[in-house]
Short mmCIF file of C-alpha atoms in Angstrom, two decimals:
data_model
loop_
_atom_site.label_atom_id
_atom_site.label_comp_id
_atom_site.label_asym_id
_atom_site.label_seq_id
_atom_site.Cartn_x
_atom_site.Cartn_y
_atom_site.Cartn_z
CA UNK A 1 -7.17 58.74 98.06
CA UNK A 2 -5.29 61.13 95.75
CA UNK A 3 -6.73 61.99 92.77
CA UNK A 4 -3.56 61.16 91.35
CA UNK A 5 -4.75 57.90 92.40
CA UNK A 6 -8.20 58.31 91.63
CA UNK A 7 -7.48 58.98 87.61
CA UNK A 8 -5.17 55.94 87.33
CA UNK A 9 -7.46 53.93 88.92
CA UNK A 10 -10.48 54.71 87.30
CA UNK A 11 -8.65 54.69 84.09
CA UNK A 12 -7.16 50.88 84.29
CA UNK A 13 -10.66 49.97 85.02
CA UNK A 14 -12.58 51.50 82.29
CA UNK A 15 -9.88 50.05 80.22
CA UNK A 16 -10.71 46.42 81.32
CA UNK A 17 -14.15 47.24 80.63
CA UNK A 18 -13.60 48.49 77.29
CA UNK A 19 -11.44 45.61 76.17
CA UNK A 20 -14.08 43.30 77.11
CA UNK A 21 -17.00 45.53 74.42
CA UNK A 22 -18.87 46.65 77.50
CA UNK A 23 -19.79 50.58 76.39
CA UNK A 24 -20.39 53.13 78.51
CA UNK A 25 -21.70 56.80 77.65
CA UNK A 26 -19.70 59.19 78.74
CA UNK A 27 -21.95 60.65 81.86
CA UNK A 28 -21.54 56.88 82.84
CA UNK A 29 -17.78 57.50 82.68
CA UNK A 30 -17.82 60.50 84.48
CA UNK A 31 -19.97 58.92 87.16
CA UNK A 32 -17.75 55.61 87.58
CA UNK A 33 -17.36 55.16 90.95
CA UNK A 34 -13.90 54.13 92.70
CA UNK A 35 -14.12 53.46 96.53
CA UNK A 36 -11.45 53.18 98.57
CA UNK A 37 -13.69 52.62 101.46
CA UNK A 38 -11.63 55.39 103.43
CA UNK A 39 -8.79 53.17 104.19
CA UNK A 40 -6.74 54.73 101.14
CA UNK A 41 -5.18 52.08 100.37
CA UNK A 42 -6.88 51.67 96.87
CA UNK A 43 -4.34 48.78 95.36
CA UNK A 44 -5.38 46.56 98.26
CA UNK A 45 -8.83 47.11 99.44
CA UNK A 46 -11.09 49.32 96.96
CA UNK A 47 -13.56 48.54 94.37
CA UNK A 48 -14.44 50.65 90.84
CA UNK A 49 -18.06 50.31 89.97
CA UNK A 50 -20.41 51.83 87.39
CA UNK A 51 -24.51 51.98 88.51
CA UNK A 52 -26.07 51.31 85.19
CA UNK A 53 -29.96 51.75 87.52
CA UNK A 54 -31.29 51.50 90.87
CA UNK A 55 -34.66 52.13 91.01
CA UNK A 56 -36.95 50.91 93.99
CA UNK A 57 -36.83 47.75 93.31
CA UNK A 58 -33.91 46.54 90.87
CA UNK A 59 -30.00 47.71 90.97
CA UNK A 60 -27.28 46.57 88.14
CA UNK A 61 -23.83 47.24 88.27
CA UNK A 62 -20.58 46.13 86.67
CA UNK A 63 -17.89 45.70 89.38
CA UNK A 64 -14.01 46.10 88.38
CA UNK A 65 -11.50 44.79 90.63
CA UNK A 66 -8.06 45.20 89.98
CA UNK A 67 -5.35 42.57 90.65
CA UNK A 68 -5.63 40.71 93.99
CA UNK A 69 -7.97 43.98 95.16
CA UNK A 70 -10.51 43.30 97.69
CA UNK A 71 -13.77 44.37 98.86
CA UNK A 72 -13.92 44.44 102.71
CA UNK A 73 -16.42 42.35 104.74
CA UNK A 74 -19.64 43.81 104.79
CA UNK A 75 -23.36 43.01 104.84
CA UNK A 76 -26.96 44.20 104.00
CA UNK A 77 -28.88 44.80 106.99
CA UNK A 78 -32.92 44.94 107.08
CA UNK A 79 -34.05 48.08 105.50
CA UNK A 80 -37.22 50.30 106.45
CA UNK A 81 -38.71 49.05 102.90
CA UNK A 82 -37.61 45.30 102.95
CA UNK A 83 -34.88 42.57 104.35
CA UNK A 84 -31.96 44.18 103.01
CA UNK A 85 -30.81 43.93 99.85
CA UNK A 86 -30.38 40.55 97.71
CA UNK A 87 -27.40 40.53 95.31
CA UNK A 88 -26.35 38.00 92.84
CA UNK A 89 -23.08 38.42 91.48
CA UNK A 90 -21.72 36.91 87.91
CA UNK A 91 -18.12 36.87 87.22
CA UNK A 92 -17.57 38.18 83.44
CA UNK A 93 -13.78 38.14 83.42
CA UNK A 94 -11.09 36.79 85.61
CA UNK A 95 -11.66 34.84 89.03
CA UNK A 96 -13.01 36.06 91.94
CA UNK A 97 -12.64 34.06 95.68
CA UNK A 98 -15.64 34.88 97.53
CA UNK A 99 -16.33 34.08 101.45
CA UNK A 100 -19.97 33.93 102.99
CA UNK A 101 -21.00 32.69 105.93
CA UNK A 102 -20.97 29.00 106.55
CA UNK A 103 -18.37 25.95 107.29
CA UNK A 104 -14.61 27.58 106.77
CA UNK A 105 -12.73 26.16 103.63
CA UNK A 106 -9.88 24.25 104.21
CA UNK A 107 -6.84 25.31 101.54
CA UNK A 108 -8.44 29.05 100.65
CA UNK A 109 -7.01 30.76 97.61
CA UNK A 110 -7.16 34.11 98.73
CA UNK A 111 -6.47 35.57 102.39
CA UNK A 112 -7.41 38.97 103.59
CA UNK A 113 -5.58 41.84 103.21
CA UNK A 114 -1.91 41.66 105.23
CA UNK A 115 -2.83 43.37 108.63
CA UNK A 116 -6.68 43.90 108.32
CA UNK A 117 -7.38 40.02 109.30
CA UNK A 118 -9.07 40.96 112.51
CA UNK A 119 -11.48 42.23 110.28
CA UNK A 120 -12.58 39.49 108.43
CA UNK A 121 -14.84 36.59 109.95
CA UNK A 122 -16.54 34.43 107.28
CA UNK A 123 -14.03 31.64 105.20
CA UNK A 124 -16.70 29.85 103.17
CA UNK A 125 -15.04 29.47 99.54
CA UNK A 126 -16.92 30.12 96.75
CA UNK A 127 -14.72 30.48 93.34
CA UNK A 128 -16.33 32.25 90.42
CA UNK A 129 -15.01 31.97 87.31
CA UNK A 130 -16.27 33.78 83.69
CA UNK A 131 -20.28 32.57 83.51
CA UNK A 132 -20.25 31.30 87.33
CA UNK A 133 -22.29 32.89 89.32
CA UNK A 134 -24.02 33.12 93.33
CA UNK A 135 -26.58 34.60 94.96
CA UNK A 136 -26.16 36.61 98.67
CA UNK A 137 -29.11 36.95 100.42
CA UNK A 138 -29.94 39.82 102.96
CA UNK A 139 -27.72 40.14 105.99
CA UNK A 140 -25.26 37.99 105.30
CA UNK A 141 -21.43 38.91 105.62
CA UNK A 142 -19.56 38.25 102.75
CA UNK A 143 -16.21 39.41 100.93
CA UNK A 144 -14.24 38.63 97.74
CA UNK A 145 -10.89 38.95 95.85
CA UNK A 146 -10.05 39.14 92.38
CA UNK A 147 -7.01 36.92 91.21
CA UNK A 148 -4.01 37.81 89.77
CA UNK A 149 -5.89 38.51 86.76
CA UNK A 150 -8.06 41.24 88.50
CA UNK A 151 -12.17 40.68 87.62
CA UNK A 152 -15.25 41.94 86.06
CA UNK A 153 -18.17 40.99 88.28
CA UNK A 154 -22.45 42.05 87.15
CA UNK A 155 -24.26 43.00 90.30
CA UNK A 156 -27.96 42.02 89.85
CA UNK A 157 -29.98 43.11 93.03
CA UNK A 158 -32.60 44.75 94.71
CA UNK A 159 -32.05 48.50 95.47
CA UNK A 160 -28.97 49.29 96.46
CA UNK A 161 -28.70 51.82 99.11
CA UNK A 162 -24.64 51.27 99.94
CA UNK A 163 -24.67 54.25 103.14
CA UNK A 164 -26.47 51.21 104.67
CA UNK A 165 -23.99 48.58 104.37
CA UNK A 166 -22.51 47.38 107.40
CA UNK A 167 -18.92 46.10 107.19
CA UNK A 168 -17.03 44.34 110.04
CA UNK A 169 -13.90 47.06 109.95
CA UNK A 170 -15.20 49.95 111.85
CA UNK A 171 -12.52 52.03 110.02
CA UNK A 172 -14.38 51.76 107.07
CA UNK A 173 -16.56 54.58 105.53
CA UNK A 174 -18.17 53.16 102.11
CA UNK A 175 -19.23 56.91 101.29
CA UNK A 176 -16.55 59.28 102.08
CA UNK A 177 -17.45 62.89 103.04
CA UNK A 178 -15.87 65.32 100.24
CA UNK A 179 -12.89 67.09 102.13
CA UNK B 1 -40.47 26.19 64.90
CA UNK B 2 -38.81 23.25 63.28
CA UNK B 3 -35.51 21.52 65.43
CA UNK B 4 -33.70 23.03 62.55
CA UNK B 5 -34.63 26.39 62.95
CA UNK B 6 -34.22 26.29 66.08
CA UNK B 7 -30.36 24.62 66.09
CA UNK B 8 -29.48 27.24 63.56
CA UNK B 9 -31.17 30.45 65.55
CA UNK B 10 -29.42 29.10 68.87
CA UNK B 11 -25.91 28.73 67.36
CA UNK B 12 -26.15 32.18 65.86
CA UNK B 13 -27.23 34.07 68.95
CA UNK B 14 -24.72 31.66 71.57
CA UNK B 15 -22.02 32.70 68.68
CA UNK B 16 -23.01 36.83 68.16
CA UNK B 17 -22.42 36.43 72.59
CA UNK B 18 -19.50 34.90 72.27
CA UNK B 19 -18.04 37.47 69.66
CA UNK B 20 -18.93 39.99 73.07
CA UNK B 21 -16.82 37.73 75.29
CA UNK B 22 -20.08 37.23 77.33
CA UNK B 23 -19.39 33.66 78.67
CA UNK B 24 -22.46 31.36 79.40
CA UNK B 25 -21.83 27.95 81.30
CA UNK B 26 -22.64 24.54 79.60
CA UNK B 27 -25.51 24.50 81.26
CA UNK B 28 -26.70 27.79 80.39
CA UNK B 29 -26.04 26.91 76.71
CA UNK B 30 -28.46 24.08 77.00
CA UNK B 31 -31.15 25.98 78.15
CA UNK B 32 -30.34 29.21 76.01
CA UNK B 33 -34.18 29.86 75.15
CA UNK B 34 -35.49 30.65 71.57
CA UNK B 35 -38.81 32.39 71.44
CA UNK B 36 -41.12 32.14 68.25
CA UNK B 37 -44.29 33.05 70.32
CA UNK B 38 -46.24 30.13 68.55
CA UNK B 39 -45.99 32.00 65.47
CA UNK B 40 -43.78 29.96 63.68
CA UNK B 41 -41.82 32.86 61.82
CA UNK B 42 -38.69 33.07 63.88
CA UNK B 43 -36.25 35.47 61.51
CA UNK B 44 -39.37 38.48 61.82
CA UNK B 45 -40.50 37.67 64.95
CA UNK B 46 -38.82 36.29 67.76
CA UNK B 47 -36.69 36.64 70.65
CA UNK B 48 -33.67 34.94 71.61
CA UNK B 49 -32.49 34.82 75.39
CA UNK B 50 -30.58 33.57 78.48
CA UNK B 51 -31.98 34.21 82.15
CA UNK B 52 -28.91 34.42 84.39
CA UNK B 53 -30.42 34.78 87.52
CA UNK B 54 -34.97 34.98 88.89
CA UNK B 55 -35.48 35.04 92.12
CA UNK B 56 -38.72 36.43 93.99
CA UNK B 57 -37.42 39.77 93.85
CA UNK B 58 -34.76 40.11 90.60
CA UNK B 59 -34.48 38.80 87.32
CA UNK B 60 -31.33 39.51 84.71
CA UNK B 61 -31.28 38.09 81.10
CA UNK B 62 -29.31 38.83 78.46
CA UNK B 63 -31.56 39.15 74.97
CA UNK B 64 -30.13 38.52 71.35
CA UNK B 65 -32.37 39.97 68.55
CA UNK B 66 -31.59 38.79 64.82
CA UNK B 67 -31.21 41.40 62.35
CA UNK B 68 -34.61 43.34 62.01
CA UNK B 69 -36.63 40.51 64.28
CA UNK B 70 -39.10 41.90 66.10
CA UNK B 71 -40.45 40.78 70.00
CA UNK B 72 -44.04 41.64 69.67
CA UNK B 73 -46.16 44.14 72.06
CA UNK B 74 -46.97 42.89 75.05
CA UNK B 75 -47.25 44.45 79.22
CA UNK B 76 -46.83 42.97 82.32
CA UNK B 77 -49.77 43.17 84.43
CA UNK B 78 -50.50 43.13 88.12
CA UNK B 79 -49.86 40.19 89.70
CA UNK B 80 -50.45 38.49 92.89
CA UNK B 81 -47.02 40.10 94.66
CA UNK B 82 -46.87 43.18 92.52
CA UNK B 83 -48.01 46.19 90.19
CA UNK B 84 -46.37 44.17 87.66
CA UNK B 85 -42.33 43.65 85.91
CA UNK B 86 -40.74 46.65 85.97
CA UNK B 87 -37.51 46.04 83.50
CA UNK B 88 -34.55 47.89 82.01
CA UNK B 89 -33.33 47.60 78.74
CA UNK B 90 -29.78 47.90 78.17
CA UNK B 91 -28.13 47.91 74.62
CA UNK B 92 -25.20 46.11 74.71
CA UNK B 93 -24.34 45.40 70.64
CA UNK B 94 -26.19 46.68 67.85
CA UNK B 95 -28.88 48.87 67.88
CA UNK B 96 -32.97 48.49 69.39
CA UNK B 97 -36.07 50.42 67.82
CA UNK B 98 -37.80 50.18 70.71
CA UNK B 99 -41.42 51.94 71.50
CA UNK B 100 -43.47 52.43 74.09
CA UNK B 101 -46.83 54.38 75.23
CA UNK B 102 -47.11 57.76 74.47
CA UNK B 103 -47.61 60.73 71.18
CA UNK B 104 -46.57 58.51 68.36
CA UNK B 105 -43.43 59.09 66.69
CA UNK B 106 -43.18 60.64 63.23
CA UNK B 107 -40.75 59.09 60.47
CA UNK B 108 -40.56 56.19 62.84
CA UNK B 109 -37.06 53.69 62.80
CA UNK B 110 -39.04 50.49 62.08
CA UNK B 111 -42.28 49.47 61.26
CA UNK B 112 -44.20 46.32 62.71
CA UNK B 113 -43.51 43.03 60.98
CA UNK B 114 -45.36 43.06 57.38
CA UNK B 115 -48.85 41.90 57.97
CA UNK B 116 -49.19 41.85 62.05
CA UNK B 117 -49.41 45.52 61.56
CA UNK B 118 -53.24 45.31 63.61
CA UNK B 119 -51.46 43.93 66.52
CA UNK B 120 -49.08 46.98 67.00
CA UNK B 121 -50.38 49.90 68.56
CA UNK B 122 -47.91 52.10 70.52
CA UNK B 123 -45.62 54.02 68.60
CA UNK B 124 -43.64 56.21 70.99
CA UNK B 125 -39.89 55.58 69.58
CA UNK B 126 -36.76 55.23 71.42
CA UNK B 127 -33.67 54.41 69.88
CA UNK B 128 -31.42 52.28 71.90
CA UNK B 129 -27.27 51.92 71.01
CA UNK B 130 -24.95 50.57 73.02
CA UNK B 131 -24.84 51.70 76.04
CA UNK B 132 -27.74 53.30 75.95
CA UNK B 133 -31.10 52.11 77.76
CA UNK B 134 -34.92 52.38 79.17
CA UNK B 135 -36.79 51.51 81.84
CA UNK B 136 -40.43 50.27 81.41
CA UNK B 137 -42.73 50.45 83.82
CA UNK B 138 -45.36 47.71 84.48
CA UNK B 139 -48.07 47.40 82.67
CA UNK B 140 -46.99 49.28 79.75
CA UNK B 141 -47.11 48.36 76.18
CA UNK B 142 -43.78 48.18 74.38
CA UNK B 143 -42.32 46.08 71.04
CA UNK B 144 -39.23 46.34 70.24
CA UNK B 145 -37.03 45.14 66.70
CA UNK B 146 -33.28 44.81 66.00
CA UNK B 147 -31.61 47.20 63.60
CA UNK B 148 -29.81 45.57 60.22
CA UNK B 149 -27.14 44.49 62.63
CA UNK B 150 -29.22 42.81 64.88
CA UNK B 151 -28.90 43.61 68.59
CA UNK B 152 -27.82 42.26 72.26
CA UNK B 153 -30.05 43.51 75.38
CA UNK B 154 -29.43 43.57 79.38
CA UNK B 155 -32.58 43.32 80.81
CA UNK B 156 -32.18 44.23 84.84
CA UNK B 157 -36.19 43.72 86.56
CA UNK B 158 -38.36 42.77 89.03
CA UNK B 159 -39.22 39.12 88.83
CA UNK B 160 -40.10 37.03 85.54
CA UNK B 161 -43.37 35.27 85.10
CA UNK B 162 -43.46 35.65 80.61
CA UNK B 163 -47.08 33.35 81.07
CA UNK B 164 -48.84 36.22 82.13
CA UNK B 165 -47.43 38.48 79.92
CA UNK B 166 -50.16 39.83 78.03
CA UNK B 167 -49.78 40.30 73.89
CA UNK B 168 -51.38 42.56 71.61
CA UNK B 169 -51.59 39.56 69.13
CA UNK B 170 -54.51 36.55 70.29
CA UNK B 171 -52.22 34.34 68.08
CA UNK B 172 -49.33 34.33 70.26
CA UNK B 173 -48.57 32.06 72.75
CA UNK B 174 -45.39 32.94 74.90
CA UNK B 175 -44.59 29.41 76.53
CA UNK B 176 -45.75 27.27 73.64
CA UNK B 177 -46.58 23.38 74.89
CA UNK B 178 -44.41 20.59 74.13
CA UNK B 179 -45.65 19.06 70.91
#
């Protein structure tokens, strides 16, 4: 991505976390994470995140998602310490379509990105909205969408070690090498 | 604690959320969870929360302290699957006197709750605002009390089990039985 891109980005998200009286210190700030998976194509497929602690055994994170953004198909594989991470996600603000493994919906409200649908596999529906909640155990493929409204999602998990994600796109690269 | 008490403590913390745009379900309203600790004082010492989410491996809650109420010491101890919780504290609202093991703090924050003052022994002081947080490691003493303006917490840990958290006070009683 361009850091043109980066900066606008990162600033429309800490704004939605702002207006919603979730503080951050300013190292957090400086740390806030926008991924673009190395597709760089950040208005489609990307997520901004801020880390708030991962030790060995418990990660939290607030996820921003802008607009109709989504966050590729991907999954937690066995670990050398445990099954793969466990992740429960919360939806704070807006609506986020989320698709697991399991019986495909009928009707979906979201679709995968326009010309990336090879890479998506699982169409169970679950809808989150502010207060709802679900849990995604280890190794399980899963992605989600914001709505039009874009989201605020809590991650509460087990550690999160994300260079061990696996996601279905083989394009992707969740931690970019610094050119 | 008297139904009344306990209508009018619930209202206040589910409305001091609210004011944060934290949204809770229906459901999650009904179970909200106000803690005297069998001690029957609940404005000095108490403990007001919401458990989103405890699994066998993660546990998230969202706290609400009154103005200048108090959770009493306690540590998590060993238990059958682990060393014991390990938990985060993040401030979200207000601000937390919290302390911890270690060289006592001079011109201390808070003091303990006027009389219990025998059951308070660790005086290591960390001053929580928003944004700011802690992590404690099991089996360590800690109390913690709500500035003037009261206080909202994310706690982020290892599995719950509060009846075999172990208080400084023989008088309290975490999971007091139904009358």
């Amino acid at each position: 991505m361009t850091t043109q891109d980066y900066e606008r980005i990162k600033k429309q998200s800490l704004n939605m976390l702002q207006s919603m009286n979730i503080v951050l210190t300013d190292k957090e700030k400086e740390d806030f994470e926008v991924a673009d998976f190395g597709l760089n194509n950040l208005d489609k497929t990307g997520l901004q995140l801020i880390t708030y602690i991962n030790t060995d055994n418990v990660c939290a994170k607030d996820l921003v998602l802008l607009p109709n953004q989504t966050c590729p198909e991907h999954k937690h594989p066995r670990r050398a310490f445990d099954d793969g991470k466990e992740e429960t996600f919360r939806c704070r603000y807006g609506k986020v379509f989320l698709y697991v493994e399991g019986l495909e919906s009928t009707n979906r409200a979201a679709q995968p990105p326009h010309g990336d649908e090879e890479y998506y596999t699982v169409f169970n529906e679950v809808i989150l909205n502010p207060g709802e909640q679900y849990t995604i155990f280890p190794n399980t493929l899963h992605w989600f969408q914001a709505s039009s409204s874009g989201a605020v999602v809590s991650e509460f998990s087990t550690r999160s070690t994300d260079e061990e994600d696996i996601f279905t796109d083989p394009r992707i690269n969740r931690i970019p090498k610094a050119n």
